[in-house]
Short mmCIF file of C-alpha atoms in Angstrom, two decimals:
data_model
loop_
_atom_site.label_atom_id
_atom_site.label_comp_id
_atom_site.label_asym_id
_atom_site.label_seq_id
_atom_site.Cartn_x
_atom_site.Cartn_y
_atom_site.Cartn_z
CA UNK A 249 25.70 34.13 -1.75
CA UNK A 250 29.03 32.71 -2.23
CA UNK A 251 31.10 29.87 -0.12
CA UNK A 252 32.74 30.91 3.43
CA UNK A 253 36.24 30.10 4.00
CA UNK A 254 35.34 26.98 6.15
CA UNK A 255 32.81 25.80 3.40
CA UNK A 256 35.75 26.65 0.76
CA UNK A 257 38.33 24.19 2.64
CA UNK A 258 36.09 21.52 3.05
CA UNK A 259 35.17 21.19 -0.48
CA UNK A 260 39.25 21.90 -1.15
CA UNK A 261 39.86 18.61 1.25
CA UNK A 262 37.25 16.45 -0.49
CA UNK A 263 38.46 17.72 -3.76
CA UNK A 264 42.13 16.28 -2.48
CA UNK A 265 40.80 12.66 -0.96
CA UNK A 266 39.06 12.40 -4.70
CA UNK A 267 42.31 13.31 -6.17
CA UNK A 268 44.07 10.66 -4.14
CA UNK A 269 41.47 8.38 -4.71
CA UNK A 270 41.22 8.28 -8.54
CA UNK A 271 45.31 7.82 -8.30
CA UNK A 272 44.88 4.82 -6.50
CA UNK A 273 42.45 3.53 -8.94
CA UNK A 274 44.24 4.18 -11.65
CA UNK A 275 47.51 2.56 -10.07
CA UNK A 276 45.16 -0.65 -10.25
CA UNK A 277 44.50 -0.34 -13.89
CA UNK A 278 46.39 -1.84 -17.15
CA UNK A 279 48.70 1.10 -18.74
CA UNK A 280 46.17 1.10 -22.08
CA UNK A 281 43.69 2.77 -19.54
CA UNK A 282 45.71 5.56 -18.73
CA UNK A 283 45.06 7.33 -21.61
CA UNK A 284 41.43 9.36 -22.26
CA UNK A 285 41.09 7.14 -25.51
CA UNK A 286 42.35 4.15 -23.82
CA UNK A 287 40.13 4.92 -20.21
CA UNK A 288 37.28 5.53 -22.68
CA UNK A 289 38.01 2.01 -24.63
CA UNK A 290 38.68 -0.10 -21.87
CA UNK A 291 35.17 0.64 -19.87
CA UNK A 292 33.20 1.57 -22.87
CA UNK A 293 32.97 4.77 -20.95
CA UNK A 294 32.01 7.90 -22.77
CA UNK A 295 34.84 10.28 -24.04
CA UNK A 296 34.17 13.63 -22.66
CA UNK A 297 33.98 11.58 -19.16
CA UNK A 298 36.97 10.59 -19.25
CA UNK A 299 38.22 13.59 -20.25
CA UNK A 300 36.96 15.45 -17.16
CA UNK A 301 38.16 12.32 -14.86
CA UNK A 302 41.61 12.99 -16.36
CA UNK A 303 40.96 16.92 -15.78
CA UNK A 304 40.57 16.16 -12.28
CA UNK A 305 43.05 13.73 -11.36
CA UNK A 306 45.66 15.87 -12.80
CA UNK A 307 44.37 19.27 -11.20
CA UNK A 308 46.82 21.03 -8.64
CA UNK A 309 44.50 21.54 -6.01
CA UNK A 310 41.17 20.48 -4.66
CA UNK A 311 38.86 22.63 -5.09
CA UNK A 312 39.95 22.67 -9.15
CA UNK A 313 39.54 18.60 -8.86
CA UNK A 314 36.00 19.31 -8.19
CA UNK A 315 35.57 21.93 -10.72
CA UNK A 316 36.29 19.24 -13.91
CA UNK A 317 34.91 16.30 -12.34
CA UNK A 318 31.89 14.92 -14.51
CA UNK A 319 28.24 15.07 -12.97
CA UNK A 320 26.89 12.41 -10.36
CA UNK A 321 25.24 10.01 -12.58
CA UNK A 322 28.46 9.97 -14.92
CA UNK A 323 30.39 9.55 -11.42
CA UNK A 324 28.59 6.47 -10.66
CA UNK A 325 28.27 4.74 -13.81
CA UNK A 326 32.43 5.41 -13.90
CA UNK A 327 32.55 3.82 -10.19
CA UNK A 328 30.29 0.82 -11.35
CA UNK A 329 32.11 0.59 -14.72
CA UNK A 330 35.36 0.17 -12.59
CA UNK A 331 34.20 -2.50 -9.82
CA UNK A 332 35.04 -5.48 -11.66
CA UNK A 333 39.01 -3.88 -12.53
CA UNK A 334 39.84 -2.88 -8.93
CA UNK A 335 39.72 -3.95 -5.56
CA UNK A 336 37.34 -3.78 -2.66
CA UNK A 337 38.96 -1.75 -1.05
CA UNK A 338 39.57 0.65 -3.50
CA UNK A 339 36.16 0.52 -4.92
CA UNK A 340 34.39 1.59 -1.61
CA UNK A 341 36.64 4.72 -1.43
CA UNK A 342 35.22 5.77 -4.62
CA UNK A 343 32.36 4.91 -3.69
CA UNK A 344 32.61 7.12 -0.86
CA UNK A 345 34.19 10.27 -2.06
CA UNK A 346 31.23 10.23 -5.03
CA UNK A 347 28.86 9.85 -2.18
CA UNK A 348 30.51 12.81 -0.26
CA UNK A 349 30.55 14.83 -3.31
CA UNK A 350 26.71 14.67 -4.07
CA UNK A 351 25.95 15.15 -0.56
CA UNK A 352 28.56 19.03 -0.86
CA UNK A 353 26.31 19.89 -4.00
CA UNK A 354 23.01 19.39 -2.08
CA UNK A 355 24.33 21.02 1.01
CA UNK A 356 26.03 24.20 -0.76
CA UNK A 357 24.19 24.37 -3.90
CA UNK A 358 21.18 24.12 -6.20
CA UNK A 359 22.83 22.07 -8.85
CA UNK A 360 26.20 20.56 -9.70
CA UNK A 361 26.57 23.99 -12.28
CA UNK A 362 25.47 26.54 -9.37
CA UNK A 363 28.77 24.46 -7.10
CA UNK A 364 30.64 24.71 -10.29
CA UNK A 365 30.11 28.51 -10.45
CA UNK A 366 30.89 29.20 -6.86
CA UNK A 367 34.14 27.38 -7.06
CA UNK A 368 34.92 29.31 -9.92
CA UNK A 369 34.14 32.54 -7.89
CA UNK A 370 36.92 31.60 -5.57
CA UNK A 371 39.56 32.39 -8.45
CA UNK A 372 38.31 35.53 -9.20
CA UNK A 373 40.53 37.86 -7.28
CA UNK A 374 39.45 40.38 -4.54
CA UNK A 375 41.08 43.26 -4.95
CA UNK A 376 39.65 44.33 -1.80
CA UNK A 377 41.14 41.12 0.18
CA UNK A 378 44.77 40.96 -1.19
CA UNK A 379 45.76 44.12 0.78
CA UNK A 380 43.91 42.95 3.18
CA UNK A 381 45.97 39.50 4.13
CA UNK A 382 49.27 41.11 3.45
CA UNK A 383 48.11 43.50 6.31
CA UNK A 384 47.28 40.65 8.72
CA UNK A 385 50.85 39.11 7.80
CA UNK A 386 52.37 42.25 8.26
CA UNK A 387 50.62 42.51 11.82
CA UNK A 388 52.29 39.24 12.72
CA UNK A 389 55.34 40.49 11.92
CA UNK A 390 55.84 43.37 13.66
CA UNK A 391 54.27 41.31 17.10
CA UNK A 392 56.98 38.52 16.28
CA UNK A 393 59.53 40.72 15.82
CA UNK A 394 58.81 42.43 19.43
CA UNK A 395 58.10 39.63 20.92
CA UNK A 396 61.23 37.45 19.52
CA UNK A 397 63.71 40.57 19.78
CA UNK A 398 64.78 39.27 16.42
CA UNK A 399 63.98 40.08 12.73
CA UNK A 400 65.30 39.84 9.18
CA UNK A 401 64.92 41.86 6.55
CA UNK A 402 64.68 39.83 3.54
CA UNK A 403 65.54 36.09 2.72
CA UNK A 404 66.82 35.57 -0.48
CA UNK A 405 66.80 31.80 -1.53
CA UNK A 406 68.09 30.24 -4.83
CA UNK A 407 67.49 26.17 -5.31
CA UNK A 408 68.87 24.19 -7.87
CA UNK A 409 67.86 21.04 -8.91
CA UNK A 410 69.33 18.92 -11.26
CA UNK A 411 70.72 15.57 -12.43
CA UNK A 412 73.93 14.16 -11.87
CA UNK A 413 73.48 11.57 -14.85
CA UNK A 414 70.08 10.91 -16.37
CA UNK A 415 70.72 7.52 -14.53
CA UNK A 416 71.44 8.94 -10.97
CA UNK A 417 69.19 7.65 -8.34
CA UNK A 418 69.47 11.31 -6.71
CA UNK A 419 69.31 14.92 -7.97
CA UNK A 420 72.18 17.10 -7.06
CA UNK A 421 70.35 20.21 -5.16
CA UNK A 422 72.41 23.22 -4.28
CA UNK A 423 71.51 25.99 -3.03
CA UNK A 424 71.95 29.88 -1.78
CA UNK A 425 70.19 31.06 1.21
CA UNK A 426 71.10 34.82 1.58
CA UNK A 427 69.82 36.46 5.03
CA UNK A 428 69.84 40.47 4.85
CA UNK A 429 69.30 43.12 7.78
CA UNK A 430 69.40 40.41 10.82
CA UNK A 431 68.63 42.07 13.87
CA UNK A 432 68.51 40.34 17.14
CA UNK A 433 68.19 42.08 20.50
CA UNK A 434 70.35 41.83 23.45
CA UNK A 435 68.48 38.23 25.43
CA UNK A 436 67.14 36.76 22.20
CA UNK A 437 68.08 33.73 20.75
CA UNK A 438 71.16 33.56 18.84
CA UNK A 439 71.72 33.51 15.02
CA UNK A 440 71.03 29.52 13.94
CA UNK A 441 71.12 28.58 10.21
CA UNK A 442 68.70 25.05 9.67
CA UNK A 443 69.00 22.88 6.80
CA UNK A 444 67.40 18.73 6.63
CA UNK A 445 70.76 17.27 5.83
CA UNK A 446 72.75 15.40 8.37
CA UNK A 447 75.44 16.41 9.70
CA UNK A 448 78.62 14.46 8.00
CA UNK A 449 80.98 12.69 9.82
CA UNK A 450 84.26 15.05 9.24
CA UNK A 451 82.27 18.19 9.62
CA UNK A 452 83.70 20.53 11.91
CA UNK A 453 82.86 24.08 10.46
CA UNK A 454 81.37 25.55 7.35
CA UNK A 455 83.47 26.43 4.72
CA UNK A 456 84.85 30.05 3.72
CA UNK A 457 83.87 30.68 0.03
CA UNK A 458 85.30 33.31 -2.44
CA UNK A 459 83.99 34.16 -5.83
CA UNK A 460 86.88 31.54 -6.57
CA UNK A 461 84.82 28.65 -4.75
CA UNK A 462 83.77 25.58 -7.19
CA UNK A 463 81.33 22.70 -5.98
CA UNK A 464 82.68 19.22 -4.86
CA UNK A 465 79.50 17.62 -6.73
CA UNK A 466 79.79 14.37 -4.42
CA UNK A 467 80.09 15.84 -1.06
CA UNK A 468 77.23 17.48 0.83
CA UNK A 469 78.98 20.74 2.14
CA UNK A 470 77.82 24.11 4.15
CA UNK A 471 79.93 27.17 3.21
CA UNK A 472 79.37 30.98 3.85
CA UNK A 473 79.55 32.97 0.56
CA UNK A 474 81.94 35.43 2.26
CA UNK A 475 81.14 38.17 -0.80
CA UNK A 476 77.07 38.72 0.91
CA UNK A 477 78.06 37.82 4.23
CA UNK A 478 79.26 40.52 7.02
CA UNK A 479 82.66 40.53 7.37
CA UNK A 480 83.58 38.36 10.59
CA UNK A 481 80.29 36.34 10.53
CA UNK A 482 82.81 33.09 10.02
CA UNK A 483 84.88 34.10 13.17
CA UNK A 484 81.73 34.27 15.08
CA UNK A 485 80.78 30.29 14.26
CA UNK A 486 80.34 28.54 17.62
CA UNK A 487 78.71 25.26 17.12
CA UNK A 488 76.42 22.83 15.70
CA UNK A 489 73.66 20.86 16.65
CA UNK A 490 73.14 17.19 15.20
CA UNK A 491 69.73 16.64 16.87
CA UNK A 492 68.31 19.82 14.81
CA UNK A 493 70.64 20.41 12.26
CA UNK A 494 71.38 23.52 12.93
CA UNK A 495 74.73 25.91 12.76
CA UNK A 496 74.93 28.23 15.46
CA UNK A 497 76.79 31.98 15.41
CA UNK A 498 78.06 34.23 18.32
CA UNK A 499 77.04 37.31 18.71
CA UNK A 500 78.99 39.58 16.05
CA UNK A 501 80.78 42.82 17.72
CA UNK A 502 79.92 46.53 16.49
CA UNK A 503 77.77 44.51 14.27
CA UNK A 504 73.69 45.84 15.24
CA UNK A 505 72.41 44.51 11.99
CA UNK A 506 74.62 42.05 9.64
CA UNK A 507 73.88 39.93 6.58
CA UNK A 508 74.36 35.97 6.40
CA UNK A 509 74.35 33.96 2.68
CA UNK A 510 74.91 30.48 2.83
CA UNK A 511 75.78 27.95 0.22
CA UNK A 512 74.48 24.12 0.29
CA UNK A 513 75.55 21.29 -2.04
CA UNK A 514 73.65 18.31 -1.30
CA UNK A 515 74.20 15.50 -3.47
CA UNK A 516 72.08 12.35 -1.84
CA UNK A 517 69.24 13.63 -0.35
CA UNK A 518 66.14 14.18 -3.24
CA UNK A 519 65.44 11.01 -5.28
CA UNK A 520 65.38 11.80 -8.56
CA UNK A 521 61.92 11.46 -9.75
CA UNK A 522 63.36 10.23 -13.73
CA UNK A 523 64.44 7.15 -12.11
CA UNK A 524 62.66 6.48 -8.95
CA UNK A 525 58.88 6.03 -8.44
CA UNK A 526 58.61 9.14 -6.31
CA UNK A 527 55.31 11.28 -7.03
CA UNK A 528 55.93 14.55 -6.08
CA UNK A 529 59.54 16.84 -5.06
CA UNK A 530 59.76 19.48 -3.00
CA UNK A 531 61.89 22.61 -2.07
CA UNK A 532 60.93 24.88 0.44
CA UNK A 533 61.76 27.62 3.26
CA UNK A 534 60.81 27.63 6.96
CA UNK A 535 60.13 31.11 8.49
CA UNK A 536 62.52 30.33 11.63
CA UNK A 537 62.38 34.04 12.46
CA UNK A 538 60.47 37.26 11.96
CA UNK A 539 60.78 38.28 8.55
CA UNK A 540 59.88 41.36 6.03
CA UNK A 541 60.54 39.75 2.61
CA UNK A 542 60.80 35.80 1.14
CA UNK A 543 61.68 35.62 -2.12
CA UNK A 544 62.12 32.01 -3.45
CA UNK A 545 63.67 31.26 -6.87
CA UNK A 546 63.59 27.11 -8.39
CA UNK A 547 65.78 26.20 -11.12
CA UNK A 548 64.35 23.21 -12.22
CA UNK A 549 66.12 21.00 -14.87
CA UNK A 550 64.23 21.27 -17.90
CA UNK A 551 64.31 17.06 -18.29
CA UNK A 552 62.31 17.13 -14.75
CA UNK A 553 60.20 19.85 -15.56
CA UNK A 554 58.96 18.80 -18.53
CA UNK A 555 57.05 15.10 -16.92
CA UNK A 556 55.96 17.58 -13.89
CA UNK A 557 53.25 19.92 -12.63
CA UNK A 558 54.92 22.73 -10.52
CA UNK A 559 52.69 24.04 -7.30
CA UNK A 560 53.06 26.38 -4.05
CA UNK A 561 51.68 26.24 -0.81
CA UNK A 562 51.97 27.78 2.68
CA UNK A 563 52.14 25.21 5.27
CA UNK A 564 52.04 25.31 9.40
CA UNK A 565 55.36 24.47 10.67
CA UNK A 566 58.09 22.42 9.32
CA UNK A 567 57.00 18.99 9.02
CA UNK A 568 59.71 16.58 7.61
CA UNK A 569 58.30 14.33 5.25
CA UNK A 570 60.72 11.35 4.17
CA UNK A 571 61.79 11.29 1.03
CA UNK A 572 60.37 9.21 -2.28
CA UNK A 573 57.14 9.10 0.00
CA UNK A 574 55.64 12.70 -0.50
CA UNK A 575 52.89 13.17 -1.87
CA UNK A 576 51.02 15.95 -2.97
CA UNK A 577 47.48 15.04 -2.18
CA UNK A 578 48.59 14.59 1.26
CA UNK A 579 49.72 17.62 1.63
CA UNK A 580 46.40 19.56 2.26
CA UNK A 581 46.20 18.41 6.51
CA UNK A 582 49.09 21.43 7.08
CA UNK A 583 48.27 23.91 4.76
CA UNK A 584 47.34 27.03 5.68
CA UNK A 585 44.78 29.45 3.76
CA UNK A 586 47.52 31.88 2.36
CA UNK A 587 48.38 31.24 -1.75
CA UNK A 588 51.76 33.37 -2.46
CA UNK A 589 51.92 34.15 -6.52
CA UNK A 590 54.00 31.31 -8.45
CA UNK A 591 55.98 33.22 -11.56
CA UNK A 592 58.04 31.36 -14.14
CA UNK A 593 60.77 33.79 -15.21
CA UNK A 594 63.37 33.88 -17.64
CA UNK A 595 66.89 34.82 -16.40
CA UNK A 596 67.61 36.73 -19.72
CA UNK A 597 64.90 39.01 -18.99
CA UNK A 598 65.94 42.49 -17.84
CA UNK A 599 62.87 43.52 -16.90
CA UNK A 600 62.21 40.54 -14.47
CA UNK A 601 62.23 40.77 -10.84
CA UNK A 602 65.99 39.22 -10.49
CA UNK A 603 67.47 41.40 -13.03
CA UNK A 604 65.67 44.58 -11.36
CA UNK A 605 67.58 44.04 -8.26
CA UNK A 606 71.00 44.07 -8.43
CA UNK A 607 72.20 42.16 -5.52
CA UNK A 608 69.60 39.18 -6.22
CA UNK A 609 70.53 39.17 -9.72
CA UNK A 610 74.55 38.81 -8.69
CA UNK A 611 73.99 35.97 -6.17
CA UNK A 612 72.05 33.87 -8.66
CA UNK A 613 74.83 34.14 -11.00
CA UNK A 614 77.51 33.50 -7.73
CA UNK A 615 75.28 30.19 -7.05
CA UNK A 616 75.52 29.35 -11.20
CA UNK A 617 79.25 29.84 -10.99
CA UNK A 618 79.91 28.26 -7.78
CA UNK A 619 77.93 24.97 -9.10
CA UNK A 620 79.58 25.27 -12.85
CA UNK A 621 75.88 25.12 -14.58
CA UNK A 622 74.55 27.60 -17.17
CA UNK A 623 71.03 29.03 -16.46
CA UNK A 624 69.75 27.59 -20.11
CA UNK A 625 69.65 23.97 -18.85
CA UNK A 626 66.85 25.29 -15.71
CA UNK A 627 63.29 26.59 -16.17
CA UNK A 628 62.69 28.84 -13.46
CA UNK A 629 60.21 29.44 -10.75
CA UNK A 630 60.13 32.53 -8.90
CA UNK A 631 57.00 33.59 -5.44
CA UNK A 632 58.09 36.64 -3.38
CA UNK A 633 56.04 37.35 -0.44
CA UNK A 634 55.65 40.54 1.58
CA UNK A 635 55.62 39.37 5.57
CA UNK A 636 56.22 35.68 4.91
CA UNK A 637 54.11 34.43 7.52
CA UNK A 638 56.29 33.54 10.94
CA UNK A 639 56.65 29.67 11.66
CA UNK A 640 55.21 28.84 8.63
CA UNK A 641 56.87 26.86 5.40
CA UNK A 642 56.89 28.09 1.82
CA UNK A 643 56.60 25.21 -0.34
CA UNK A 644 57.40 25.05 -4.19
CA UNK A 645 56.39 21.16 -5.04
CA UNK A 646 56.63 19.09 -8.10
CA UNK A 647 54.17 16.53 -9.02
CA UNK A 648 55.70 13.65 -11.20
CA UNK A 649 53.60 12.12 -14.10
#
């Protein structure tokens, strides 16, 4: 018969608390157990167990945790084999979650394989249901954009993320959002770019970039890539707002529809995850407005990328998270049931998405350019979503190992 969607995000959040668990047992353990070999050593615990407890502690999402997770009885000789190395407190959890997990397979299954199978069922793609949710998102859209008097065509963002030194308690992020056929209706709210950054002392306006333009890697700074911006758009700056972080615009003249690229450099802000005992990093997008097209590129240094796991998610809102304290398995409580297509692309490909489209293609290389970087020293992430879903963040996260 197959798991419904609420039976599908239960097991997903039980799958996440086990997750979360077995990293807070492990976090009690001596570093010669964090190894399959040394785990299987170190509690005379049988190898292929610890192979599937490894599996699941290192899956990206729940429901995949409780796909390689070993059976019951190897569950709770691994929870009794583990009493005397960890505490109480720590011990009851996992006693808990293993508890909760053999109560799932009797309620939703004949056996720990039949659970196994329907999980495995939830990968296997409908092509009946993709259409499907992209017409419910587009439905949203179109009521939003009536509703709001406001719409964009397509956001356009490019995030960089790299190191300063490899000692640098921060990573340098800067990055391009480009906004493209902005319509707003006479009595909606006016144009307002966000960002998480405060607002610095001296700031008075963003800055006017040109082709020309080169970073100042140790200042955070807002400017308005004039080249994919409508001419005027910095005349028609009228404030900002410190309590939301925001950058408000006038109302442009003879202008119905009018394009908007910004360029961050943000130099203190994300801990760099090399250095600092930070779990997971994060870059996303929050659909502030109506909007027909998100497409989200992540250069990721290739020294990061290579002791990280790259995910995506869809989240409800915009819920700031501080930062060195995010963590993936906690990230479940906002997410919404909508997975958007993570790609890793290669910027020398001319048959990628980028290098299709002219205008993307030309502002990635603007953002390389601006920032003096070469796209060899990044690995690449790419999701583009039809009818981003309005109010909602796009997530692309990083867990550290």
């Amino acid at each position: 018969m197959g798991l419904n969607q609420q039976t599908a995000s239960e097991l997903t959040r039980l799958g996440e608390r086990i997750k979360k668990t077995l990293n807070a047992v492990f976090a009690e353990l001596p570093l010669q157990a964090h190894t399959i070999n040394g785990l299987t050593q170190f509690l005379d615990y049988h190898r292929s167990n610890s192979q599937r407890v490894f599996n699941a502690k290192k899956a990206a999402t729940g429901d995949l945790v409780l796909l390689q997770l070993p059976g019951i009885k190897a569950l709770e000789e691994f929870t009794s084999k583990l009493q005397a190395h960890i505490s109480v407190t720590h011990y009851q959890q996992l006693q808990q979650v293993c508890h909760l997990f053999a109560q799932s397979i009797k309620m939703y299954a004949s056996s720990h394989a039949d659970l196994k199978r329907q999980l495995q069922s939830l990968h296997q793609p409908d092509v009946d249901e993709i259409p499907h949710q992209q017409d419910k998102r587009a439905q949203l859209y179109y009521a939003a954009k009536s509703l709001l008097g406001f719409s964009v065509e397509h956001i356009f963002c490019t995030y960089i993320l790299t190191r300063q030194s490899p000692s640098a308690d921060f990573l340098q992020e800067i990055a391009l959002i480009s906004k493209t056929g902005i319509k707003r209706q006479r009595g909606a709210p006016p144009f307002v770019q966000f960002y998480t950054h405060p607002h610095p002392s001296d700031f008075t306006r963003p800055q006017l970039l040109t082709q020309a333009s080169r970073i100042h890697s140790n200042k955070f700074t807002i400017g308005i890539a004039s080249e994919f911006s409508t001419t005027g758009l910095d005349q028609a700056y009228s404030s900002y707002s410190p309590s939301n972080s925001g950058i408000v615009f006038d109302e442009l003249p003879d202008a119905p529809r009018f394009d908007a690229t910004f360029i961050f450099n943000n130099p203190d802000e994300l801990v760099n995850p090399l250095t600092h005992q930070s779990q997971c990093s994060s870059t996303s997008i929050s659909i502030k407005n109506p909007t027909k097209r998100l497409t989200l590129l992540v250069l990721v240094d290739k020294a990061i990328d290579r002791s990280s796991n790259v995910n995506v998610g869809c989240y409800h809102g915009n819920q700031k998270i501080e930062e060195g304290k995010l963590n993936a398995s906690d990230m479940w409580t906002e997410r919404l049931p909508d997975f958007p297509e993570l790609r890793v692309v290669s910027l020398q490909n001319p048959h990628n998405l980028l290098n299709q489209d002219m205008k993307m293609q030309a502002k990635v290389e603007y953002l390389l350019n601006y920032a003096n970087l070469s796209a060899d020293h990044f690995v690449c992430y790419l999701m583009d979503v039809d009818f981003p879903i309005w109010s909602a963040t796009y997530r692309i996260y990083f867990e550290h190992t």
